Amino acid sequence: GTLGTNGSLSFLFDRTGVFTIPKKNYSEDEMTLLLIDAGADDVIFEDNIFTAFTTLENFAPMQKKLEELSVEIENAELQRIPKNTVALDVESAKKVLKLIDALEEYDDVQSVFHNMEMTEELVEAL
């Protein structure tokens, strides 16, 4: 195999700003509206954590707006979200996960993104 050049796989992923915010003293509706007003395109609430998604262009303005509103941000980062996911059989998925683990062990690797779909069958097998 060969490694692709910078940006050679950009058509597979969207560069997206992802904010994780603990629930704290906000209601679900109140925080969702606040995040949308700050620039979020989508908001998910699970396990007392809000996850807000925004475009690359709105990432810095949204972060600034949340800081102005004194919203406690647990994590804010740019991620590559796959445009399409691929479901694999358990054996193939194990090989892919082994490769991902090997890549993440290298000091020069900052993050690894993939488009493998984590199906319920795969989660149970692992």
PDB file of C-alpha atoms in Angstrom:
ATOM      1  CA  GLY A   1       0.000   0.000   0.000  1.00  0.00           C
ATOM      2  CA  THR A   2       0.910   3.628  -0.189  1.00  0.00           C
ATOM      3  CA  LEU A   3       0.045   6.660   1.863  1.00  0.00           C
ATOM      4  CA  GLY A   4      -2.010   9.352   0.180  1.00  0.00           C
ATOM      5  CA  THR A   5      -0.886  12.944  -0.040  1.00  0.00           C
ATOM      6  CA  ASN A   6      -2.375  15.727   2.080  1.00  0.00           C
ATOM      7  CA  GLY A   7      -6.069  16.134   1.263  1.00  0.00           C
ATOM      8  CA  SER A   8      -6.258  13.091  -1.012  1.00  0.00           C
ATOM      9  CA  LEU A   9      -9.164  11.649   0.982  1.00  0.00           C
ATOM     10  CA  SER A  10     -10.966  14.880   1.786  1.00  0.00           C
ATOM     11  CA  PHE A  11     -13.886  13.853  -0.421  1.00  0.00           C
ATOM     12  CA  LEU A  12     -14.655  11.044   2.070  1.00  0.00           C
ATOM     13  CA  PHE A  13     -14.834  13.215   5.199  1.00  0.00           C
ATOM     14  CA  ASP A  14     -16.341  16.527   6.316  1.00  0.00           C
ATOM     15  CA  ARG A  15     -14.144  18.669   8.562  1.00  0.00           C
ATOM     16  CA  THR A  16     -16.473  19.415  11.467  1.00  0.00           C
ATOM     17  CA  GLY A  17     -16.198  21.273  14.748  1.00  0.00           C
ATOM     18  CA  VAL A  18     -17.304  19.122  17.685  1.00  0.00           C
ATOM     19  CA  PHE A  19     -18.031  20.551  21.143  1.00  0.00           C
ATOM     20  CA  THR A  20     -18.809  18.425  24.198  1.00  0.00           C
ATOM     21  CA  ILE A  21     -20.492  20.228  27.068  1.00  0.00           C
ATOM     22  CA  PRO A  22     -21.628  18.743  30.409  1.00  0.00           C
ATOM     23  CA  LYS A  23     -25.305  19.287  31.265  1.00  0.00           C
ATOM     24  CA  LYS A  24     -24.667  21.115  34.568  1.00  0.00           C
ATOM     25  CA  ASN A  25     -27.574  23.470  35.384  1.00  0.00           C
ATOM     26  CA  TYR A  26     -29.112  23.781  31.925  1.00  0.00           C
ATOM     27  CA  SER A  27     -32.260  22.064  30.729  1.00  0.00           C
ATOM     28  CA  GLU A  28     -32.020  20.106  27.494  1.00  0.00           C
ATOM     29  CA  ASP A  29     -34.191  22.588  25.570  1.00  0.00           C
ATOM     30  CA  GLU A  30     -32.420  25.633  26.994  1.00  0.00           C
ATOM     31  CA  MET A  31     -28.929  24.361  26.110  1.00  0.00           C
ATOM     32  CA  THR A  32     -30.018  23.141  22.676  1.00  0.00           C
ATOM     33  CA  LEU A  33     -31.383  26.586  21.792  1.00  0.00           C
ATOM     34  CA  LEU A  34     -28.289  28.289  23.205  1.00  0.00           C
ATOM     35  CA  LEU A  35     -25.994  26.055  21.122  1.00  0.00           C
ATOM     36  CA  ILE A  36     -28.017  26.629  17.948  1.00  0.00           C
ATOM     37  CA  ASP A  37     -27.925  30.385  18.549  1.00  0.00           C
ATOM     38  CA  ALA A  38     -24.136  30.126  19.016  1.00  0.00           C
ATOM     39  CA  GLY A  39     -23.758  28.437  15.609  1.00  0.00           C
ATOM     40  CA  ALA A  40     -24.351  24.719  16.052  1.00  0.00           C
ATOM     41  CA  ASP A  41     -25.771  22.835  13.067  1.00  0.00           C
ATOM     42  CA  ASP A  42     -26.748  19.797  15.126  1.00  0.00           C
ATOM     43  CA  VAL A  43     -26.984  18.990  18.847  1.00  0.00           C
ATOM     44  CA  ILE A  44     -27.133  15.547  20.450  1.00  0.00           C
ATOM     45  CA  PHE A  45     -27.871  14.980  24.141  1.00  0.00           C
ATOM     46  CA  GLU A  46     -26.765  11.639  25.630  1.00  0.00           C
ATOM     47  CA  ASP A  47     -25.590  10.585  29.092  1.00  0.00           C
ATOM     48  CA  ASN A  48     -25.839  14.156  30.465  1.00  0.00           C
ATOM     49  CA  ILE A  49     -23.465  15.413  27.748  1.00  0.00           C
ATOM     50  CA  PHE A  50     -24.362  17.784  24.924  1.00  0.00           C
ATOM     51  CA  THR A  51     -22.461  17.216  21.695  1.00  0.00           C
ATOM     52  CA  ALA A  52     -22.720  20.114  19.265  1.00  0.00           C
ATOM     53  CA  PHE A  53     -21.560  19.986  15.643  1.00  0.00           C
ATOM     54  CA  THR A  54     -20.678  23.008  13.528  1.00  0.00           C
ATOM     55  CA  THR A  55     -18.964  23.746  10.238  1.00  0.00           C
ATOM     56  CA  LEU A  56     -15.245  24.391  10.020  1.00  0.00           C
ATOM     57  CA  GLU A  57     -15.944  28.053   9.284  1.00  0.00           C
ATOM     58  CA  ASN A  58     -18.155  28.474  12.386  1.00  0.00           C
ATOM     59  CA  PHE A  59     -15.837  26.625  14.781  1.00  0.00           C
ATOM     60  CA  ALA A  60     -13.857  29.619  16.130  1.00  0.00           C
ATOM     61  CA  PRO A  61     -16.839  32.029  16.277  1.00  0.00           C
ATOM     62  CA  MET A  62     -18.911  29.410  18.108  1.00  0.00           C
ATOM     63  CA  GLN A  63     -16.120  28.739  20.590  1.00  0.00           C
ATOM     64  CA  LYS A  64     -15.768  32.475  21.243  1.00  0.00           C
ATOM     65  CA  LYS A  65     -19.546  32.890  21.670  1.00  0.00           C
ATOM     66  CA  LEU A  66     -19.728  30.014  24.183  1.00  0.00           C
ATOM     67  CA  GLU A  67     -16.831  31.483  26.164  1.00  0.00           C
ATOM     68  CA  GLU A  68     -18.608  34.873  26.228  1.00  0.00           C
ATOM     69  CA  LEU A  69     -21.727  33.135  27.588  1.00  0.00           C
ATOM     70  CA  SER A  70     -19.572  31.373  30.245  1.00  0.00           C
ATOM     71  CA  VAL A  71     -20.587  27.940  28.992  1.00  0.00           C
ATOM     72  CA  GLU A  72     -18.205  25.279  30.334  1.00  0.00           C
ATOM     73  CA  ILE A  73     -16.759  23.434  27.336  1.00  0.00           C
ATOM     74  CA  GLU A  74     -15.421  19.997  28.197  1.00  0.00           C
ATOM     75  CA  ASN A  75     -13.799  19.511  24.790  1.00  0.00           C
ATOM     76  CA  ALA A  76     -13.682  21.439  21.524  1.00  0.00           C
ATOM     77  CA  GLU A  77     -11.925  20.033  18.493  1.00  0.00           C
ATOM     78  CA  LEU A  78     -12.037  19.676  14.743  1.00  0.00           C
ATOM     79  CA  GLN A  79     -12.824  16.149  13.601  1.00  0.00           C
ATOM     80  CA  ARG A  80     -13.229  14.452  10.276  1.00  0.00           C
ATOM     81  CA  ILE A  81     -16.724  12.972  10.118  1.00  0.00           C
ATOM     82  CA  PRO A  82     -17.228  10.347   7.370  1.00  0.00           C
ATOM     83  CA  LYS A  83     -19.734  11.193   4.650  1.00  0.00           C
ATOM     84  CA  ASN A  84     -20.500   7.471   4.202  1.00  0.00           C
ATOM     85  CA  THR A  85     -19.869   4.585   6.563  1.00  0.00           C
ATOM     86  CA  VAL A  86     -19.091   0.986   5.691  1.00  0.00           C
ATOM     87  CA  ALA A  87     -20.338  -1.999   7.702  1.00  0.00           C
ATOM     88  CA  LEU A  88     -17.796  -4.811   7.914  1.00  0.00           C
ATOM     89  CA  ASP A  89     -18.023  -8.391   9.060  1.00  0.00           C
ATOM     90  CA  VAL A  90     -16.564  -9.084  12.497  1.00  0.00           C
ATOM     91  CA  GLU A  91     -13.265 -10.559  11.263  1.00  0.00           C
ATOM     92  CA  SER A  92     -12.559  -7.659   8.889  1.00  0.00           C
ATOM     93  CA  ALA A  93     -13.529  -5.131  11.565  1.00  0.00           C
ATOM     94  CA  LYS A  94     -11.091  -6.727  14.022  1.00  0.00           C
ATOM     95  CA  LYS A  95      -8.294  -6.332  11.448  1.00  0.00           C
ATOM     96  CA  VAL A  96      -9.193  -2.680  10.890  1.00  0.00           C
ATOM     97  CA  LEU A  97      -9.294  -2.002  14.642  1.00  0.00           C
ATOM     98  CA  LYS A  98      -5.907  -3.692  15.020  1.00  0.00           C
ATOM     99  CA  LEU A  99      -4.503  -1.387  12.322  1.00  0.00           C
ATOM    100  CA  ILE A 100      -6.048   1.672  13.996  1.00  0.00           C
ATOM    101  CA  ASP A 101      -4.498   0.666  17.344  1.00  0.00           C
ATOM    102  CA  ALA A 102      -1.100   0.195  15.684  1.00  0.00           C
ATOM    103  CA  LEU A 103      -1.299   3.617  14.023  1.00  0.00           C
ATOM    104  CA  GLU A 104      -2.322   5.335  17.264  1.00  0.00           C
ATOM    105  CA  GLU A 105       0.739   3.897  19.048  1.00  0.00           C
ATOM    106  CA  TYR A 106       3.102   6.037  16.948  1.00  0.00           C
ATOM    107  CA  ASP A 107       4.114   9.324  18.570  1.00  0.00           C
ATOM    108  CA  ASP A 108       3.863  11.208  15.266  1.00  0.00           C
ATOM    109  CA  VAL A 109       0.212  10.219  14.746  1.00  0.00           C
ATOM    110  CA  GLN A 110      -2.138  12.845  16.193  1.00  0.00           C
ATOM    111  CA  SER A 111      -5.475  11.216  15.348  1.00  0.00           C
ATOM    112  CA  VAL A 112      -6.926   8.454  13.223  1.00  0.00           C
ATOM    113  CA  PHE A 113     -10.283   8.779  11.478  1.00  0.00           C
ATOM    114  CA  HIS A 114     -12.131   5.969   9.740  1.00  0.00           C
ATOM    115  CA  ASN A 115     -15.470   5.312   8.080  1.00  0.00           C
ATOM    116  CA  MET A 116     -16.116   1.885   9.585  1.00  0.00           C
ATOM    117  CA  GLU A 117     -19.630   1.566  10.981  1.00  0.00           C
ATOM    118  CA  MET A 118     -19.709   0.273  14.549  1.00  0.00           C
ATOM    119  CA  THR A 119     -22.709  -2.043  14.300  1.00  0.00           C
ATOM    120  CA  GLU A 120     -24.349  -3.665  17.343  1.00  0.00           C
ATOM    121  CA  GLU A 121     -23.041  -7.050  16.172  1.00  0.00           C
ATOM    122  CA  LEU A 122     -19.493  -5.694  16.100  1.00  0.00           C
ATOM    123  CA  VAL A 123     -19.784  -4.047  19.523  1.00  0.00           C
ATOM    124  CA  GLU A 124     -21.062  -7.317  21.023  1.00  0.00           C
ATOM    125  CA  ALA A 125     -18.224  -9.297  19.422  1.00  0.00           C
ATOM    126  CA  LEU A 126     -15.604  -6.993  20.874  1.00  0.00           C
TER     127      LEU A 126
END
